[in-house]
mmCIF file of C-alpha atoms in Angstrom:
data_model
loop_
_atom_site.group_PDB
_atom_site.id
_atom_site.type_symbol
_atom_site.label_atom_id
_atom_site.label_comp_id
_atom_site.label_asym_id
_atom_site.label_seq_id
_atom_site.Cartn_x
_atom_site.Cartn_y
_atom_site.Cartn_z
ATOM 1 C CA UNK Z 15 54.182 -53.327 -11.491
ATOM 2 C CA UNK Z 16 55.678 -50.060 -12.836
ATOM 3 C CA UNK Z 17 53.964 -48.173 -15.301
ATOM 4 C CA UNK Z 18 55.315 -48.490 -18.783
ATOM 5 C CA UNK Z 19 55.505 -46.541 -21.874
ATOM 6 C CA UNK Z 20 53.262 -48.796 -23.469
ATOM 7 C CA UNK Z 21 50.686 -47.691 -20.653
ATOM 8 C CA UNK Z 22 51.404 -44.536 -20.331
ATOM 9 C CA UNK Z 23 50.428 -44.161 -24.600
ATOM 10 C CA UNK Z 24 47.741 -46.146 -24.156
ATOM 11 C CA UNK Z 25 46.339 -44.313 -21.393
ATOM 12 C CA UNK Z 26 46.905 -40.754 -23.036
ATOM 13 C CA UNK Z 27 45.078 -41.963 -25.649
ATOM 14 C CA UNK Z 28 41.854 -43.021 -24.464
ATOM 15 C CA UNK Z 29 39.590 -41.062 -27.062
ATOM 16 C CA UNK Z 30 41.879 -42.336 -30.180
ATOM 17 C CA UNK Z 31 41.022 -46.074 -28.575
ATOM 18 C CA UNK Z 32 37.243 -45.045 -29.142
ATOM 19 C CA UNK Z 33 37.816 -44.104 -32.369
ATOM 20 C CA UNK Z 34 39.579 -46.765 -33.293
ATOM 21 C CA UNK Z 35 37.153 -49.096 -31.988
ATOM 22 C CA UNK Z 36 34.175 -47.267 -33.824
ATOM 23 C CA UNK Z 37 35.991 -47.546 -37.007
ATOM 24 C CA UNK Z 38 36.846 -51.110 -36.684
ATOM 25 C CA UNK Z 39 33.254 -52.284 -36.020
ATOM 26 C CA UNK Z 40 32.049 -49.771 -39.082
ATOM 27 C CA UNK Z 41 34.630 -51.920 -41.405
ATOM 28 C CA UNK Z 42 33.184 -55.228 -40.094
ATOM 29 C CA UNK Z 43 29.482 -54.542 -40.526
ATOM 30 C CA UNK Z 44 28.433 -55.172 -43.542
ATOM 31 C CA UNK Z 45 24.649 -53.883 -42.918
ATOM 32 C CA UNK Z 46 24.702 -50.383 -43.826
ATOM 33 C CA UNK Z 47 22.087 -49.370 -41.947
ATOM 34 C CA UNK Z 48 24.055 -50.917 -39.046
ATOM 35 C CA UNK Z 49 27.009 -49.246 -39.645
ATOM 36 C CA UNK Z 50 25.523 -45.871 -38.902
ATOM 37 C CA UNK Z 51 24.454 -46.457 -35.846
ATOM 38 C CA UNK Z 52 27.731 -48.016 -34.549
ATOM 39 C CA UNK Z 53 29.188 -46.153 -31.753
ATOM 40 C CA UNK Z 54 30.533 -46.553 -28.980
ATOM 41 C CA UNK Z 55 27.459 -46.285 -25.974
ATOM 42 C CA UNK Z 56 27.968 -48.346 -22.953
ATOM 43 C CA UNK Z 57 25.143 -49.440 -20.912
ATOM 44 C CA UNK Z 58 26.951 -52.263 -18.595
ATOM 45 C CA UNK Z 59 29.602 -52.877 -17.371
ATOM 46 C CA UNK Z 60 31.264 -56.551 -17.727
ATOM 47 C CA UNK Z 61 33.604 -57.762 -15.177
ATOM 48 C CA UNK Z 62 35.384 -60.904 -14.828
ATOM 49 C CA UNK Z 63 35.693 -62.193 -11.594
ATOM 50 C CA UNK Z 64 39.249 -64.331 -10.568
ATOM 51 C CA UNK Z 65 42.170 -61.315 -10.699
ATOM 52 C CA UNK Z 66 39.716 -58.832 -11.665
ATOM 53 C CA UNK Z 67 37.391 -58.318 -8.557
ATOM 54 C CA UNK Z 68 39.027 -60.284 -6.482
ATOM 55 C CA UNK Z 69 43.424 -60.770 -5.557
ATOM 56 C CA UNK Z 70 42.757 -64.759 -6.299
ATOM 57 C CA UNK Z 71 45.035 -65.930 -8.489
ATOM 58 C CA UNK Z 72 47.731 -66.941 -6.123
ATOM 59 C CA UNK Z 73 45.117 -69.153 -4.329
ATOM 60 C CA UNK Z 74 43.884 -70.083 -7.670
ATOM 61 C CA UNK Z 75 47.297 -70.960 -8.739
ATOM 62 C CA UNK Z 76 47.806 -73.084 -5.570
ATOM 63 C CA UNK Z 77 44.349 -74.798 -6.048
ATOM 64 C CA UNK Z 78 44.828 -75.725 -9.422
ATOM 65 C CA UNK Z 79 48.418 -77.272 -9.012
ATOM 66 C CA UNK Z 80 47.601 -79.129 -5.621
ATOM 67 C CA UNK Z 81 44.754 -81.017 -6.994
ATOM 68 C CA UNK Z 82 45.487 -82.030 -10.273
ATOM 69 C CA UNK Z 83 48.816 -83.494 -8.672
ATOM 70 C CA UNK Z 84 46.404 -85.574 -6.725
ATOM 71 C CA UNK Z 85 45.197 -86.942 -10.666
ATOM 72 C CA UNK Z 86 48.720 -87.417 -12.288
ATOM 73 C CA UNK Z 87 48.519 -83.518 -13.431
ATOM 74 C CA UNK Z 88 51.421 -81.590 -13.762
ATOM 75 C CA UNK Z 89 50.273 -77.636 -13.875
ATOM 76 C CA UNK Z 90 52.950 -74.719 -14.057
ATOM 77 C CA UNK Z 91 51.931 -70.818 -12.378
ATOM 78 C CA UNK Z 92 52.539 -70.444 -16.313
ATOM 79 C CA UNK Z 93 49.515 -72.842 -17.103
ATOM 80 C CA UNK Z 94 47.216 -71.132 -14.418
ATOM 81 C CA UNK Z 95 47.627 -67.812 -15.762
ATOM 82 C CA UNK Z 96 47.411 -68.773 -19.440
ATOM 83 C CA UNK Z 97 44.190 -70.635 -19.036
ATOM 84 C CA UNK Z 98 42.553 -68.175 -16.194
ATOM 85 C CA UNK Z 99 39.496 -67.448 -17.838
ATOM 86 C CA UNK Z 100 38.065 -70.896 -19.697
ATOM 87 C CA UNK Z 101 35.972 -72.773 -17.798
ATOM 88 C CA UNK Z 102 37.483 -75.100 -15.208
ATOM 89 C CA UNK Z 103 36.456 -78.532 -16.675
ATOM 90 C CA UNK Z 104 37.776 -76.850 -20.352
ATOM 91 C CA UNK Z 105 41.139 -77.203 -18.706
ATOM 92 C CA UNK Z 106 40.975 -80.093 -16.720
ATOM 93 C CA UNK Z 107 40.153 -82.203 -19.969
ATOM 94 C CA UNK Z 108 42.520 -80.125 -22.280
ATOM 95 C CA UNK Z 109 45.472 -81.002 -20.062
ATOM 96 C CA UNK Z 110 44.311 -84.648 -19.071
ATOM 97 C CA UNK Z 111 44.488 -85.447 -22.923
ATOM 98 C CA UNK Z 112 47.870 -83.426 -23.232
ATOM 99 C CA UNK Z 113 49.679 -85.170 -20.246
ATOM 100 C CA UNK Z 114 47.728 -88.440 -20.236
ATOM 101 C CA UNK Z 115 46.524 -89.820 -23.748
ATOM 102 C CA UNK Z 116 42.745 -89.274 -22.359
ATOM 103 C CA UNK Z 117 39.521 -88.062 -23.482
ATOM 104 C CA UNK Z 118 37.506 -87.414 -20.279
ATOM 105 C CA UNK Z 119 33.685 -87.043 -19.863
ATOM 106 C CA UNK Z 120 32.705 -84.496 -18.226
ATOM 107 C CA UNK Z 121 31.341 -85.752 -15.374
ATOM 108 C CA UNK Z 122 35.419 -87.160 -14.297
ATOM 109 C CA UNK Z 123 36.426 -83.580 -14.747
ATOM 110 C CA UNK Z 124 33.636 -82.119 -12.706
ATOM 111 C CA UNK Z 125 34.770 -84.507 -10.074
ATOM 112 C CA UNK Z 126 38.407 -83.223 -10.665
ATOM 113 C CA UNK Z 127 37.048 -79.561 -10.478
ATOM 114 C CA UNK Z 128 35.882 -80.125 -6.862
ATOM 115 C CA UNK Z 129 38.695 -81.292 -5.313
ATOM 116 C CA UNK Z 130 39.846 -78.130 -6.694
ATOM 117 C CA UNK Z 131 37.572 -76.215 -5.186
ATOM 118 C CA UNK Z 132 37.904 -77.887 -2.099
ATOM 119 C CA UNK Z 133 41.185 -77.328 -1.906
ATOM 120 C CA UNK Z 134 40.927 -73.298 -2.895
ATOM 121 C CA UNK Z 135 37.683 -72.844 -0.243
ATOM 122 C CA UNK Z 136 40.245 -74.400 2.491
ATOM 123 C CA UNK Z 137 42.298 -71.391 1.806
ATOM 124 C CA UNK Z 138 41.849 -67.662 3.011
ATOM 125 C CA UNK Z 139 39.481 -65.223 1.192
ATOM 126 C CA UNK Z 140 40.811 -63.474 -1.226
ATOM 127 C CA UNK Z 141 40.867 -59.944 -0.804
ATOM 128 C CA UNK Z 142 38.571 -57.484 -3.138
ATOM 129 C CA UNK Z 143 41.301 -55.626 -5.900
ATOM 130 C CA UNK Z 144 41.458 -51.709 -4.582
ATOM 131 C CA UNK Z 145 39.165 -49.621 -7.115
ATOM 132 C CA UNK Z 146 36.474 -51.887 -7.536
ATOM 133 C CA UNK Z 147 33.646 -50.953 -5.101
ATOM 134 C CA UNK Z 148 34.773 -46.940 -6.225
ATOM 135 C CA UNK Z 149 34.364 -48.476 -10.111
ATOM 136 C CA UNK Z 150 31.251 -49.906 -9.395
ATOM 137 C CA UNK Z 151 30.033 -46.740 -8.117
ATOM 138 C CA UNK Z 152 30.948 -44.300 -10.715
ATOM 139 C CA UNK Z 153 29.320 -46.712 -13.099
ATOM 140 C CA UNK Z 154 26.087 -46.925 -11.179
ATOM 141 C CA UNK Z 155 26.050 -42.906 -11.233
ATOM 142 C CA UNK Z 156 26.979 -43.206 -15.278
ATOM 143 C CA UNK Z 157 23.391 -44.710 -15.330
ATOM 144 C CA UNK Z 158 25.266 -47.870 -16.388
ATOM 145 C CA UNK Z 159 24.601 -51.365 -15.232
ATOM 146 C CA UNK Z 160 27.299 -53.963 -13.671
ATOM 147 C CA UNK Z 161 27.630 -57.986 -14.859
ATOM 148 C CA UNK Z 162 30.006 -60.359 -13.884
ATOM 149 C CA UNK Z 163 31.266 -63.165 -16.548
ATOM 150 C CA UNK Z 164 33.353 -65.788 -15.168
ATOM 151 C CA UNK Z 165 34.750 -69.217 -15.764
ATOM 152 C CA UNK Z 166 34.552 -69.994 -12.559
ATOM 153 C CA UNK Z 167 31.615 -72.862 -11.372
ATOM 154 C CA UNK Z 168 32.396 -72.651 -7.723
ATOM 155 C CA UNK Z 169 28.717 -71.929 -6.037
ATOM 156 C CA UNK Z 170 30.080 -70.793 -2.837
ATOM 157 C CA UNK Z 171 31.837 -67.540 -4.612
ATOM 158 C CA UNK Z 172 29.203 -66.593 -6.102
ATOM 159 C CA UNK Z 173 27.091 -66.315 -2.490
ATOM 160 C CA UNK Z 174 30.497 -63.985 -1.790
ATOM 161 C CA UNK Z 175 29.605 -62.175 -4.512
ATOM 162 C CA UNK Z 176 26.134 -61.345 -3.516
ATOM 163 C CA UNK Z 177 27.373 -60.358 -0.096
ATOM 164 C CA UNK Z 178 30.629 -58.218 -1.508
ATOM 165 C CA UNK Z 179 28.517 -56.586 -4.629
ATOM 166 C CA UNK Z 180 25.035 -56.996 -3.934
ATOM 167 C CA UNK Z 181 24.575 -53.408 -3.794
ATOM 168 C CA UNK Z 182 25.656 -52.957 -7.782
ATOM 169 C CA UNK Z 183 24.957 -57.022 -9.301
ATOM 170 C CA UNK Z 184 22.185 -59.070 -8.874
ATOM 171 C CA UNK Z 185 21.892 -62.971 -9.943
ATOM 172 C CA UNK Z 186 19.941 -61.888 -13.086
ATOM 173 C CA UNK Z 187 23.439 -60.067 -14.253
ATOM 174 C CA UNK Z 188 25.896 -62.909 -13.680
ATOM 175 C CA UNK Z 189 27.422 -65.621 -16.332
ATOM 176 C CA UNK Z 190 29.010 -68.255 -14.556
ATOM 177 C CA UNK Z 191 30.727 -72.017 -16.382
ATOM 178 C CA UNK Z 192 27.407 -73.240 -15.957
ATOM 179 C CA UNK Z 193 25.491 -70.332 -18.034
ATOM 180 C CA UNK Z 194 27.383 -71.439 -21.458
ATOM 181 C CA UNK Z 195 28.541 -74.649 -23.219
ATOM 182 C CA UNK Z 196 31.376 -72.672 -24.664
ATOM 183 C CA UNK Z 197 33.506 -70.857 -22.018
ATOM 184 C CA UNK Z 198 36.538 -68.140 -22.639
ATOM 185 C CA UNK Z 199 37.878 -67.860 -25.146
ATOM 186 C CA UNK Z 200 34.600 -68.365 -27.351
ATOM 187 C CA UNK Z 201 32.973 -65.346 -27.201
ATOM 188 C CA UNK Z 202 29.721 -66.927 -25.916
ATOM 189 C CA UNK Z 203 29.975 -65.629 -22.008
ATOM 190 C CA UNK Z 204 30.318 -62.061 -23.093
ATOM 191 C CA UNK Z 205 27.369 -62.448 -25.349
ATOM 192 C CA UNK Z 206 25.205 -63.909 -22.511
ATOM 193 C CA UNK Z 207 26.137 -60.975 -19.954
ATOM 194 C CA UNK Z 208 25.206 -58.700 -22.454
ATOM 195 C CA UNK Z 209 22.203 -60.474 -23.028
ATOM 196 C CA UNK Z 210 21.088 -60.959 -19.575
ATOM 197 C CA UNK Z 211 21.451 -57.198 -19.381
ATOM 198 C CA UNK Z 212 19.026 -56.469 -22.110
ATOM 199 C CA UNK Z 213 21.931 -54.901 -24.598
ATOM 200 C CA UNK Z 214 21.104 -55.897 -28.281
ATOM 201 C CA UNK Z 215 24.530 -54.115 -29.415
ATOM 202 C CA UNK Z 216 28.130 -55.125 -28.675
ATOM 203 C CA UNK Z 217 29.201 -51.313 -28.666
ATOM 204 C CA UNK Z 218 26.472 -50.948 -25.987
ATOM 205 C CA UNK Z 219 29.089 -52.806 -23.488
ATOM 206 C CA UNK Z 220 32.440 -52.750 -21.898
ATOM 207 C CA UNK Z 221 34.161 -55.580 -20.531
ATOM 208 C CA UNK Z 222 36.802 -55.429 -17.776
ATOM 209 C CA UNK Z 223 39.365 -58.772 -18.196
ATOM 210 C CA UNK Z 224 43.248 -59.849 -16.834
ATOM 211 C CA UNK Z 225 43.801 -63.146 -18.786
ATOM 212 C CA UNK Z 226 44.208 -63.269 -22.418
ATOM 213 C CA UNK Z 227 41.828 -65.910 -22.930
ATOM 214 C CA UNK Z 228 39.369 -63.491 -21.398
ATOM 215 C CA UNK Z 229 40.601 -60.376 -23.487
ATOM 216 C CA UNK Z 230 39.925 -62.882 -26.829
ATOM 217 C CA UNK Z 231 36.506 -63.795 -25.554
ATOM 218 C CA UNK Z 232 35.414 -59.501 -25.297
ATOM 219 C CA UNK Z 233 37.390 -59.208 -28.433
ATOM 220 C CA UNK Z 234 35.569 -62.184 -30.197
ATOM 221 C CA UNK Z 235 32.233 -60.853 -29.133
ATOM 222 C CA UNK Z 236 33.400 -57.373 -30.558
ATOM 223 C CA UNK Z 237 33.179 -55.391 -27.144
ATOM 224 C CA UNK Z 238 35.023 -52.933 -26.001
ATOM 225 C CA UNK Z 239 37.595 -54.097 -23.972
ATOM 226 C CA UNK Z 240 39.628 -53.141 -21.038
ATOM 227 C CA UNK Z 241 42.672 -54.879 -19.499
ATOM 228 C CA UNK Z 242 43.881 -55.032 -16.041
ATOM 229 C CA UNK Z 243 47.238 -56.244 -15.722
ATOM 230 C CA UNK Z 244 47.269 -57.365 -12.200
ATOM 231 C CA UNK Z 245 49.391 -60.612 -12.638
ATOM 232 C CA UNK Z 246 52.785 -61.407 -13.955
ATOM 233 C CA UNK Z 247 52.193 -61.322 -17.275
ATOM 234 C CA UNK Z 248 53.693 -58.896 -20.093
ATOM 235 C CA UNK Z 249 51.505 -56.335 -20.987
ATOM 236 C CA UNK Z 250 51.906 -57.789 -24.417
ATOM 237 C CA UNK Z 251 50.179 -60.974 -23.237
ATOM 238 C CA UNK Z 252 46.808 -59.149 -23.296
ATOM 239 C CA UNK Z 253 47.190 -55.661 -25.914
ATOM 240 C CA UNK Z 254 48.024 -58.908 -28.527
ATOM 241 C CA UNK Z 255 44.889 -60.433 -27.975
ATOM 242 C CA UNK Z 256 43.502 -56.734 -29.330
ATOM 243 C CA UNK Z 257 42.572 -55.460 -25.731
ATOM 244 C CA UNK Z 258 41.853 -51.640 -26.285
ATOM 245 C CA UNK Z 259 42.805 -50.058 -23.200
ATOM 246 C CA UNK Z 260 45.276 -51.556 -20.543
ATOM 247 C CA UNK Z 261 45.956 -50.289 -17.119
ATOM 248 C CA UNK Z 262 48.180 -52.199 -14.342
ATOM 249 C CA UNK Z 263 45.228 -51.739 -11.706
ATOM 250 C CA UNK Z 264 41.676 -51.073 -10.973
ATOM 251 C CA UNK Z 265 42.712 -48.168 -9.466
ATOM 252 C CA UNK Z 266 43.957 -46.698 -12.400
ATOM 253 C CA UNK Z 267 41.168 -47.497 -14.089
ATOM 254 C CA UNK Z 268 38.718 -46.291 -11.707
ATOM 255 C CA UNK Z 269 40.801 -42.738 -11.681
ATOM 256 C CA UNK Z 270 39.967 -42.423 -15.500
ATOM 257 C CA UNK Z 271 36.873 -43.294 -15.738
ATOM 258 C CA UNK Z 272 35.528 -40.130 -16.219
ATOM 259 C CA UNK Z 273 37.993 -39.332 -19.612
ATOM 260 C CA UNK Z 274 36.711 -42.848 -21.147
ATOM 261 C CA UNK Z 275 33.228 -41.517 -20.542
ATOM 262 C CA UNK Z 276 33.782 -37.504 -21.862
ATOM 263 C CA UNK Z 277 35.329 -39.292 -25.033
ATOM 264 C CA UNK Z 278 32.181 -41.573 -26.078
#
């Protein structure tokens, strides 16, 4: 993906996104005493998992549209990318009552989940984005911690994750579909990681997203937000969903980390 104007002003700008953040949560408080103390102070790190960490969402996308063929389902590379984020079940019973007239339990769209899982752990291994183990680093020497928040409810990633990550996550610092009753893009996931971390304050976090349904959730929970755009989607996809930086990789990220950090 070629770097646009739109990311080139955005990433000039990284101290005017602070700012703008810190003003925005001082208009929303209403507690005065509150509103003093908002700033923007990061102590984790929140990262989504599917097109964040990991290059999976073109074995996502062929999961997903495989298996719910094998139910009557009918899912575009459109669909996959505009619901990457919400839990898997959230999708499977959204587009069951769309396309079929049906209000599932959950227990049929659990069943529906696995075959889709199945079918994406028959697949290769998705490779690990560039930038993220050199991230994950520079935030450990911040004195920051790392979380992961997904929508994902596949077990057998999440023993990947351990053996890919271990040396920056731990179990305690993970939000999976499972952790929540309201996945992406409730704000509820981002509020857990930040809880399991031991963060009281929303400016006390940052989360790291590529869907828009994730970029609402971080929004929602009033974190600050970063966007990778690392599928096909216009950049406009996420900055409308009030992302406050956006870079087209990790890599880029990673490279200016240290300005995001010399502008809190």
């Amino acid at each position: 993906m070629s770097i646009t104007p739109t990311f080139s002003i955005i990433m000039s700008n990284i101290k005017q996104a602070v700012e703008t953040y810190n003003d925005k949560w001082r208009t929303v408080s209403s507690d005065l005493t509150e509103q003093s103390e908002v700033r923007f102070d990061p102590r984790v790190v929140l990262f989504d998992m599917d097109g964040v960490l990991y290059n999976s969402m073109p074995n996502q996308e062929v999961a997903w549209q495989e298996s719910m063929a094998q139910f009557g389902i009918a899912m575009t590379r459109s669909d996959v990318y505009a619901t990457e984020g919400a839990r898997g079940i959230d999708t499977i019973r959204r587009f069951v009552k769309q396309q079929q007239g049906r209000d599932i339990s959950l227990k049929e769209a659990q069943q529906m989940y696995d075959v889709k899982t199945q079918v994406y752990h028959s697949m290769p291994d998705a490779p690990i984005f560039d930038g993220v183990l050199p991230i994950m680093q520079k935030i450990r020497e911040s004195g920051m911690q790392v979380g992961i928040v997904t929508g994902s409810g596949q077990r057998q990633l999440f023993k990947r994750i351990f053996e890919d990550f271990g040396e920056f996550v731990d179990e305690e610092h993970i939000v999976t579909a499972y952790s929540v009753k309201r996945g992406k893009p409730y704000p509820d996931p981002y509020l857990m990681g930040l809880e399991k971390a031991g963060i009281r304050h929303p400016w006390e976090g940052i989360v790291v997203e590529n869907a828009p349904l994730g970029v609402r959730a971080g929004v929602a929970a009033h974190i600050f937000t970063v966007a990778i755009n690392s599928g096909p989607l216009d950049d406009s996809a996420l900055l409308d969903e009030g992302a406050n930086l956006l870079y087209p990789t990790m890599t880029d990220f990673c490279n200016n980390w240290e300005q995001l950090i010399d502008s809190i």
